[in-house]
mmCIF file of C-alpha atoms in Angstrom:
data_model
loop_
_atom_site.group_PDB
_atom_site.id
_atom_site.type_symbol
_atom_site.label_atom_id
_atom_site.label_comp_id
_atom_site.label_asym_id
_atom_site.label_seq_id
_atom_site.Cartn_x
_atom_site.Cartn_y
_atom_site.Cartn_z
ATOM 1 C CA UNK A 4 26.634 -29.540 7.570
ATOM 2 C CA UNK A 5 23.274 -28.108 9.650
ATOM 3 C CA UNK A 6 20.943 -26.636 7.933
ATOM 4 C CA UNK A 7 18.041 -24.571 9.719
ATOM 5 C CA UNK A 8 15.394 -23.537 7.395
ATOM 6 C CA UNK A 9 13.022 -20.464 9.294
ATOM 7 C CA UNK A 10 9.599 -20.117 8.008
ATOM 8 C CA UNK A 11 10.244 -23.679 6.285
ATOM 9 C CA UNK A 12 6.480 -24.153 5.133
ATOM 10 C CA UNK A 13 6.639 -27.667 3.229
ATOM 11 C CA UNK A 14 10.478 -28.009 2.932
ATOM 12 C CA UNK A 15 10.542 -27.145 -0.566
ATOM 13 C CA UNK A 16 14.133 -25.491 0.777
ATOM 14 C CA UNK A 17 14.982 -29.123 1.496
ATOM 15 C CA UNK A 18 14.298 -30.033 -1.873
ATOM 16 C CA UNK A 19 16.092 -27.410 -3.502
ATOM 17 C CA UNK A 20 18.970 -29.239 -1.590
ATOM 18 C CA UNK A 21 17.873 -32.589 -2.877
ATOM 19 C CA UNK A 22 18.602 -31.305 -6.306
ATOM 20 C CA UNK A 23 21.429 -29.419 -6.084
ATOM 21 C CA UNK A 24 23.463 -32.016 -4.512
ATOM 22 C CA UNK A 25 23.832 -31.508 -1.341
ATOM 23 C CA UNK A 26 22.848 -34.139 1.764
ATOM 24 C CA UNK A 27 22.447 -32.439 5.503
ATOM 25 C CA UNK A 28 23.509 -34.407 8.625
ATOM 26 C CA UNK A 29 20.810 -32.630 10.060
ATOM 27 C CA UNK A 30 17.933 -30.401 8.752
ATOM 28 C CA UNK A 31 16.350 -28.423 10.758
ATOM 29 C CA UNK A 32 12.529 -26.181 10.441
ATOM 30 C CA UNK A 33 10.857 -23.957 11.943
ATOM 31 C CA UNK A 34 7.394 -24.175 11.647
ATOM 32 C CA UNK A 35 3.860 -23.216 12.911
ATOM 33 C CA UNK A 36 1.352 -24.392 10.444
ATOM 34 C CA UNK A 37 0.358 -28.381 11.163
ATOM 35 C CA UNK A 38 -0.492 -28.298 7.341
ATOM 36 C CA UNK A 39 2.409 -27.691 5.914
ATOM 37 C CA UNK A 40 4.369 -29.079 9.029
ATOM 38 C CA UNK A 41 1.780 -32.280 8.298
ATOM 39 C CA UNK A 42 3.320 -32.288 4.221
ATOM 40 C CA UNK A 43 6.550 -31.910 5.250
ATOM 41 C CA UNK A 44 7.110 -35.122 7.301
ATOM 42 C CA UNK A 45 5.362 -36.847 4.622
ATOM 43 C CA UNK A 46 8.206 -35.623 2.426
ATOM 44 C CA UNK A 47 11.135 -36.088 5.107
ATOM 45 C CA UNK A 48 10.045 -37.400 8.105
ATOM 46 C CA UNK A 49 13.548 -36.754 9.589
ATOM 47 C CA UNK A 50 12.762 -33.002 9.314
ATOM 48 C CA UNK A 51 13.539 -32.102 13.088
ATOM 49 C CA UNK A 52 10.674 -29.324 14.111
ATOM 50 C CA UNK A 53 11.579 -27.206 15.885
ATOM 51 C CA UNK A 54 8.305 -24.401 16.360
ATOM 52 C CA UNK A 55 7.624 -21.430 16.979
ATOM 53 C CA UNK A 56 10.613 -19.234 14.900
ATOM 54 C CA UNK A 57 10.111 -16.289 17.829
ATOM 55 C CA UNK A 58 10.805 -18.740 20.881
ATOM 56 C CA UNK A 59 14.142 -19.731 18.697
ATOM 57 C CA UNK A 60 16.175 -18.794 22.485
ATOM 58 C CA UNK A 61 14.339 -22.028 23.974
ATOM 59 C CA UNK A 62 15.803 -24.880 20.950
ATOM 60 C CA UNK A 63 18.432 -27.507 22.027
ATOM 61 C CA UNK A 64 20.682 -26.883 18.740
ATOM 62 C CA UNK A 65 24.724 -26.882 18.826
ATOM 63 C CA UNK A 66 23.851 -23.387 17.005
ATOM 64 C CA UNK A 67 28.531 -23.616 16.022
ATOM 65 C CA UNK A 68 26.968 -26.958 13.181
ATOM 66 C CA UNK A 69 24.180 -24.179 11.308
ATOM 67 C CA UNK A 70 26.147 -24.565 8.098
ATOM 68 C CA UNK A 71 23.068 -22.735 6.014
ATOM 69 C CA UNK A 72 20.119 -20.591 7.353
ATOM 70 C CA UNK A 73 17.383 -20.230 4.806
ATOM 71 C CA UNK A 74 14.498 -18.617 4.674
ATOM 72 C CA UNK A 75 11.473 -16.644 3.468
ATOM 73 C CA UNK A 76 10.183 -14.197 6.049
ATOM 74 C CA UNK A 77 6.070 -13.570 5.961
ATOM 75 C CA UNK A 78 6.087 -11.033 2.912
ATOM 76 C CA UNK A 79 2.736 -9.465 3.249
ATOM 77 C CA UNK A 80 3.722 -5.710 4.640
ATOM 78 C CA UNK A 81 6.460 -5.781 1.652
ATOM 79 C CA UNK A 82 4.292 -7.237 -1.252
ATOM 80 C CA UNK A 83 2.667 -4.494 -4.134
ATOM 81 C CA UNK A 84 -0.601 -6.884 -4.304
ATOM 82 C CA UNK A 85 -1.038 -5.389 -0.201
ATOM 83 C CA UNK A 86 -1.370 -2.110 2.115
ATOM 84 C CA UNK A 87 2.076 -2.234 2.065
ATOM 85 C CA UNK A 88 2.651 -1.780 5.605
ATOM 86 C CA UNK A 89 6.579 -2.732 5.161
ATOM 87 C CA UNK A 90 7.939 -3.118 8.714
ATOM 88 C CA UNK A 91 4.304 -2.081 9.805
ATOM 89 C CA UNK A 92 3.047 -5.645 9.606
ATOM 90 C CA UNK A 93 4.186 -8.048 12.515
ATOM 91 C CA UNK A 94 4.765 -10.236 9.472
ATOM 92 C CA UNK A 95 7.137 -8.729 7.701
ATOM 93 C CA UNK A 96 8.623 -7.954 11.436
ATOM 94 C CA UNK A 97 9.580 -10.991 11.780
ATOM 95 C CA UNK A 98 12.402 -10.855 9.083
ATOM 96 C CA UNK A 99 14.300 -9.140 12.370
ATOM 97 C CA UNK A 100 13.993 -12.755 14.109
ATOM 98 C CA UNK A 101 15.136 -14.015 11.524
ATOM 99 C CA UNK A 102 18.536 -11.760 11.652
ATOM 100 C CA UNK A 103 18.477 -12.181 15.335
ATOM 101 C CA UNK A 104 19.102 -15.485 14.375
ATOM 102 C CA UNK A 105 21.844 -15.241 11.772
ATOM 103 C CA UNK A 106 24.058 -13.063 14.304
ATOM 104 C CA UNK A 107 23.999 -15.774 17.030
ATOM 105 C CA UNK A 108 25.080 -17.326 14.627
ATOM 106 C CA UNK A 109 27.866 -15.633 13.017
ATOM 107 C CA UNK A 110 29.050 -15.526 16.404
ATOM 108 C CA UNK A 111 30.295 -18.768 16.607
ATOM 109 C CA UNK A 112 30.091 -19.609 13.679
ATOM 110 C CA UNK A 113 31.942 -16.531 11.305
ATOM 111 C CA UNK A 114 31.669 -19.192 8.170
ATOM 112 C CA UNK A 115 27.340 -19.780 8.293
ATOM 113 C CA UNK A 116 25.848 -19.517 4.928
ATOM 114 C CA UNK A 117 22.816 -17.504 4.835
ATOM 115 C CA UNK A 118 19.385 -17.203 1.898
ATOM 116 C CA UNK A 119 16.774 -14.621 2.428
ATOM 117 C CA UNK A 120 13.503 -14.747 0.322
ATOM 118 C CA UNK A 121 11.499 -12.575 -0.407
ATOM 119 C CA UNK A 122 9.120 -10.026 -3.251
ATOM 120 C CA UNK A 123 10.234 -7.436 -4.761
ATOM 121 C CA UNK A 124 8.929 -4.259 -2.758
ATOM 122 C CA UNK A 125 9.823 -1.189 -2.453
ATOM 123 C CA UNK A 126 13.580 0.988 -1.920
ATOM 124 C CA UNK A 127 13.821 2.139 1.124
ATOM 125 C CA UNK A 128 12.711 -1.705 2.621
ATOM 126 C CA UNK A 129 14.912 -3.020 1.040
ATOM 127 C CA UNK A 130 17.485 -1.255 1.833
ATOM 128 C CA UNK A 131 16.482 -1.855 5.919
ATOM 129 C CA UNK A 132 17.062 -5.205 4.672
ATOM 130 C CA UNK A 133 20.117 -5.505 2.794
ATOM 131 C CA UNK A 134 22.222 -3.095 5.603
ATOM 132 C CA UNK A 135 20.728 -5.934 8.390
ATOM 133 C CA UNK A 136 22.386 -8.366 5.786
ATOM 134 C CA UNK A 137 25.318 -6.801 5.102
ATOM 135 C CA UNK A 138 24.198 -7.771 1.471
ATOM 136 C CA UNK A 139 22.931 -6.897 -2.015
ATOM 137 C CA UNK A 140 20.151 -8.619 -3.356
ATOM 138 C CA UNK A 141 19.458 -10.841 -6.489
ATOM 139 C CA UNK A 142 16.829 -10.562 -8.782
ATOM 140 C CA UNK A 143 15.220 -13.193 -10.263
ATOM 141 C CA UNK A 144 11.575 -14.405 -12.296
ATOM 142 C CA UNK A 145 10.925 -17.745 -11.643
ATOM 143 C CA UNK A 146 9.984 -17.717 -15.371
ATOM 144 C CA UNK A 147 13.203 -18.309 -16.266
ATOM 145 C CA UNK A 148 12.873 -22.000 -14.964
ATOM 146 C CA UNK A 149 8.739 -22.401 -15.006
ATOM 147 C CA UNK A 150 5.800 -21.503 -16.099
ATOM 148 C CA UNK A 151 4.433 -18.802 -13.747
ATOM 149 C CA UNK A 152 5.486 -15.131 -13.242
ATOM 150 C CA UNK A 153 6.840 -14.911 -9.673
ATOM 151 C CA UNK A 154 9.217 -12.100 -9.471
ATOM 152 C CA UNK A 155 12.095 -12.713 -6.213
ATOM 153 C CA UNK A 156 14.908 -10.676 -3.888
ATOM 154 C CA UNK A 157 17.395 -13.165 -2.834
ATOM 155 C CA UNK A 158 20.652 -12.266 -0.490
ATOM 156 C CA UNK A 159 22.899 -14.487 -0.161
ATOM 157 C CA UNK A 160 26.488 -14.410 1.508
ATOM 158 C CA UNK A 161 27.623 -15.768 -1.724
ATOM 159 C CA UNK A 162 27.546 -14.920 -6.070
ATOM 160 C CA UNK A 163 25.188 -15.995 -8.491
ATOM 161 C CA UNK A 164 24.139 -14.610 -11.662
ATOM 162 C CA UNK A 165 20.448 -15.294 -13.370
ATOM 163 C CA UNK A 166 19.977 -19.093 -14.480
ATOM 164 C CA UNK A 167 19.552 -20.129 -17.390
ATOM 165 C CA UNK A 168 16.299 -19.799 -19.395
ATOM 166 C CA UNK A 169 14.063 -23.512 -19.398
ATOM 167 C CA UNK A 170 11.372 -21.490 -22.139
ATOM 168 C CA UNK A 171 8.423 -23.729 -20.193
ATOM 169 C CA UNK A 172 5.171 -22.408 -20.484
ATOM 170 C CA UNK A 173 2.258 -22.397 -18.402
ATOM 171 C CA UNK A 174 0.111 -24.431 -21.580
ATOM 172 C CA UNK A 175 3.953 -27.400 -21.080
ATOM 173 C CA UNK A 176 1.990 -28.072 -17.439
ATOM 174 C CA UNK A 177 -2.163 -28.241 -17.323
ATOM 175 C CA UNK A 178 -3.345 -31.049 -16.714
ATOM 176 C CA UNK A 179 -6.364 -29.761 -19.344
ATOM 177 C CA UNK A 180 -7.992 -27.224 -20.264
ATOM 178 C CA UNK A 181 -5.623 -24.039 -22.128
ATOM 179 C CA UNK A 182 -4.767 -20.924 -21.297
ATOM 180 C CA UNK A 183 -4.000 -17.413 -23.131
ATOM 181 C CA UNK A 184 -0.955 -16.240 -21.893
ATOM 182 C CA UNK A 185 2.577 -18.829 -21.466
ATOM 183 C CA UNK A 186 3.425 -17.431 -17.900
ATOM 184 C CA UNK A 187 0.981 -18.216 -15.531
ATOM 185 C CA UNK A 188 0.118 -15.377 -12.914
ATOM 186 C CA UNK A 189 1.923 -15.445 -9.235
ATOM 187 C CA UNK A 190 0.030 -18.159 -7.237
ATOM 188 C CA UNK A 191 -0.402 -16.879 -3.142
ATOM 189 C CA UNK A 192 -1.428 -18.159 -0.174
ATOM 190 C CA UNK A 193 -5.523 -17.206 -0.993
ATOM 191 C CA UNK A 194 -5.290 -18.788 -4.956
ATOM 192 C CA UNK A 195 -7.691 -21.448 -2.828
ATOM 193 C CA UNK A 196 -10.600 -18.476 -3.152
ATOM 194 C CA UNK A 197 -10.299 -18.582 -7.313
ATOM 195 C CA UNK A 198 -10.539 -15.987 -9.602
ATOM 196 C CA UNK A 199 -13.192 -14.054 -11.509
ATOM 197 C CA UNK A 200 -12.776 -13.222 -14.902
ATOM 198 C CA UNK A 201 -12.658 -9.194 -14.401
ATOM 199 C CA UNK A 202 -9.856 -9.948 -11.434
ATOM 200 C CA UNK A 203 -7.948 -11.745 -14.172
ATOM 201 C CA UNK A 204 -8.388 -9.657 -17.604
ATOM 202 C CA UNK A 205 -8.113 -6.521 -15.329
ATOM 203 C CA UNK A 206 -6.300 -6.893 -11.876
ATOM 204 C CA UNK A 207 -4.076 -9.173 -13.844
ATOM 205 C CA UNK A 208 -4.728 -11.678 -11.004
ATOM 206 C CA UNK A 209 -5.751 -15.453 -9.780
ATOM 207 C CA UNK A 210 -4.976 -16.855 -13.402
ATOM 208 C CA UNK A 211 -7.292 -18.895 -14.740
ATOM 209 C CA UNK A 212 -7.612 -21.861 -17.013
ATOM 210 C CA UNK A 213 -10.246 -22.429 -19.835
ATOM 211 C CA UNK A 214 -12.369 -24.745 -21.413
ATOM 212 C CA UNK A 215 -12.194 -26.126 -25.055
ATOM 213 C CA UNK A 216 -16.234 -25.542 -26.385
ATOM 214 C CA UNK A 217 -17.683 -28.677 -27.424
ATOM 215 C CA UNK A 218 -17.201 -28.848 -31.294
ATOM 216 C CA UNK A 219 -14.368 -26.217 -31.424
ATOM 217 C CA UNK A 220 -12.197 -26.361 -34.418
ATOM 218 C CA UNK A 221 -9.474 -25.993 -32.853
ATOM 219 C CA UNK A 222 -8.344 -24.433 -36.141
ATOM 220 C CA UNK A 223 -10.217 -21.091 -34.884
ATOM 221 C CA UNK A 224 -9.289 -18.787 -32.594
ATOM 222 C CA UNK A 225 -7.187 -21.145 -30.329
ATOM 223 C CA UNK A 226 -3.404 -22.016 -31.584
ATOM 224 C CA UNK A 227 -2.843 -25.972 -32.307
ATOM 225 C CA UNK A 228 -0.417 -26.433 -29.058
ATOM 226 C CA UNK A 229 -3.354 -25.543 -26.698
ATOM 227 C CA UNK A 230 -3.059 -21.711 -26.338
ATOM 228 C CA UNK A 231 -5.290 -19.124 -26.687
ATOM 229 C CA UNK A 232 -4.506 -15.543 -28.286
ATOM 230 C CA UNK A 233 -3.604 -12.917 -25.741
ATOM 231 C CA UNK A 234 -6.093 -10.489 -25.128
ATOM 232 C CA UNK A 235 -6.561 -7.043 -24.404
ATOM 233 C CA UNK A 236 -7.301 -5.913 -21.325
ATOM 234 C CA UNK A 237 -9.881 -3.090 -22.625
ATOM 235 C CA UNK A 238 -11.675 -5.397 -24.987
ATOM 236 C CA UNK A 239 -11.848 -8.661 -22.654
ATOM 237 C CA UNK A 240 -15.649 -8.908 -22.479
ATOM 238 C CA UNK A 241 -16.618 -8.351 -26.333
ATOM 239 C CA UNK A 242 -13.007 -10.495 -27.812
ATOM 240 C CA UNK A 243 -14.820 -13.912 -29.647
ATOM 241 C CA UNK A 244 -12.181 -15.931 -27.658
ATOM 242 C CA UNK A 245 -14.518 -15.999 -24.919
ATOM 243 C CA UNK A 246 -17.684 -17.368 -27.321
ATOM 244 C CA UNK A 247 -15.338 -20.082 -27.973
ATOM 245 C CA UNK A 248 -15.041 -21.788 -24.681
ATOM 246 C CA UNK A 249 -17.475 -23.694 -22.537
ATOM 247 C CA UNK A 250 -16.193 -22.294 -19.167
ATOM 248 C CA UNK A 251 -13.302 -21.674 -16.837
ATOM 249 C CA UNK A 252 -11.550 -22.911 -13.896
ATOM 250 C CA UNK A 253 -9.068 -22.139 -11.074
ATOM 251 C CA UNK A 254 -5.443 -23.923 -11.720
ATOM 252 C CA UNK A 255 -5.296 -27.352 -10.352
ATOM 253 C CA UNK A 256 -3.289 -28.549 -6.623
ATOM 254 C CA UNK A 257 -0.853 -30.750 -9.289
ATOM 255 C CA UNK A 258 -0.732 -27.786 -11.281
ATOM 256 C CA UNK A 259 0.345 -25.030 -9.030
ATOM 257 C CA UNK A 260 3.326 -28.055 -7.626
ATOM 258 C CA UNK A 261 4.649 -28.460 -11.101
ATOM 259 C CA UNK A 262 4.659 -23.732 -11.126
ATOM 260 C CA UNK A 263 7.206 -24.065 -8.369
ATOM 261 C CA UNK A 264 8.973 -26.621 -9.587
ATOM 262 C CA UNK A 265 7.287 -29.544 -7.368
ATOM 263 C CA UNK A 266 6.945 -33.291 -8.611
ATOM 264 C CA UNK A 267 3.382 -33.815 -9.056
ATOM 265 C CA UNK A 268 1.813 -34.834 -5.414
ATOM 266 C CA UNK A 269 4.625 -33.349 -3.975
ATOM 267 C CA UNK A 270 1.725 -31.931 -0.847
ATOM 268 C CA UNK A 271 -0.940 -34.776 -1.681
ATOM 269 C CA UNK A 272 -1.566 -37.073 1.749
ATOM 270 C CA UNK A 273 -3.803 -40.283 1.961
ATOM 271 C CA UNK A 274 -3.961 -42.991 4.653
ATOM 272 C CA UNK A 275 -4.342 -46.548 3.453
ATOM 273 C CA UNK A 276 -8.480 -46.163 2.880
ATOM 274 C CA UNK A 277 -7.769 -43.477 0.092
ATOM 275 C CA UNK A 278 -8.776 -40.557 2.149
ATOM 276 C CA UNK A 279 -7.162 -37.103 1.714
ATOM 277 C CA UNK A 280 -5.277 -35.867 4.688
ATOM 278 C CA UNK A 281 -4.598 -32.458 3.802
ATOM 279 C CA UNK A 282 -7.590 -30.367 1.719
ATOM 280 C CA UNK A 283 -6.812 -29.128 -0.588
ATOM 281 C CA UNK A 284 -6.806 -25.528 0.006
ATOM 282 C CA UNK A 285 -4.577 -25.864 2.983
ATOM 283 C CA UNK A 286 -2.793 -27.728 0.261
ATOM 284 C CA UNK A 287 -3.086 -24.285 -2.303
ATOM 285 C CA UNK A 288 -2.143 -22.567 0.848
ATOM 286 C CA UNK A 289 1.012 -24.163 1.767
ATOM 287 C CA UNK A 290 2.037 -23.902 -2.197
ATOM 288 C CA UNK A 291 1.080 -20.427 -2.371
ATOM 289 C CA UNK A 292 3.704 -20.089 0.511
ATOM 290 C CA UNK A 293 6.464 -21.971 -0.976
ATOM 291 C CA UNK A 294 9.727 -21.307 -3.416
ATOM 292 C CA UNK A 295 9.825 -22.089 -6.176
ATOM 293 C CA UNK A 296 12.215 -24.644 -6.183
ATOM 294 C CA UNK A 297 14.369 -24.950 -9.389
ATOM 295 C CA UNK A 298 15.673 -21.369 -7.997
ATOM 296 C CA UNK A 299 17.106 -21.922 -4.904
ATOM 297 C CA UNK A 300 18.328 -25.230 -6.268
ATOM 298 C CA UNK A 301 20.138 -22.810 -8.544
ATOM 299 C CA UNK A 302 21.609 -20.889 -6.022
ATOM 300 C CA UNK A 303 21.992 -23.260 -3.560
ATOM 301 C CA UNK A 304 24.818 -25.158 -6.601
ATOM 302 C CA UNK A 305 26.687 -21.561 -7.040
ATOM 303 C CA UNK A 306 28.192 -21.571 -3.198
ATOM 304 C CA UNK A 307 29.778 -25.191 -3.696
#
């Protein structure tokens, strides 16, 4: 079958198809971010890039050949961490473009499969999406298959349930340093900005990794498995834990790749001289906008 991926980003869906054992004849991708496209074409050079999703009526493709429509329409208007403008946010209104394309394909291929991903949202917005798609969503937290708490809703016209918990913790995917929790906060497209202790402990966002203090005795506050004790948000400034570390940092791009269950270095592109062609800032943005690959692969396996 042919696959059409809307809001394709760095083609996490293409990685998921691969892991699910599905090889599309042609993979069409609708994406406008040039850095995301660069990463996709580096990993999957046969991808057919279509450009702006709002110009879909201009695409020269055989619509009847599309067997699977997949996408995660922009979620900023629905996210509880944003202004919650819902469909008044122009980015979130792109959901209706997804619906238009789905309905267009259905006219020439009634058997088309579809999958839509989006954030946990208010019931009013959820109901609008479900009504247009004709199915109810399944809630899955990426924490079951990764070291990241990433709560997402998935709408599809086939049945699937919860994946089996792999028991992966944040300490498992770190390049260095230690953490005070088992699962990372959700990374987003703004994670490249880094975070502060206040954001981390009081707002539960912008995951931080701590550096071991010089001469630190691992038999003290920090467990031998590299994890620190969990701190209460009301007492972090006074907690002895902060006296045992030299500082903190944000997750590395490689660690973010691992949180999204991508292979290490998936977003790294260099030329023959070793010069990096996509900046770390753009890598962070692309990863924050991406799917958790193994969750999508789990759903696709159920389609088969």
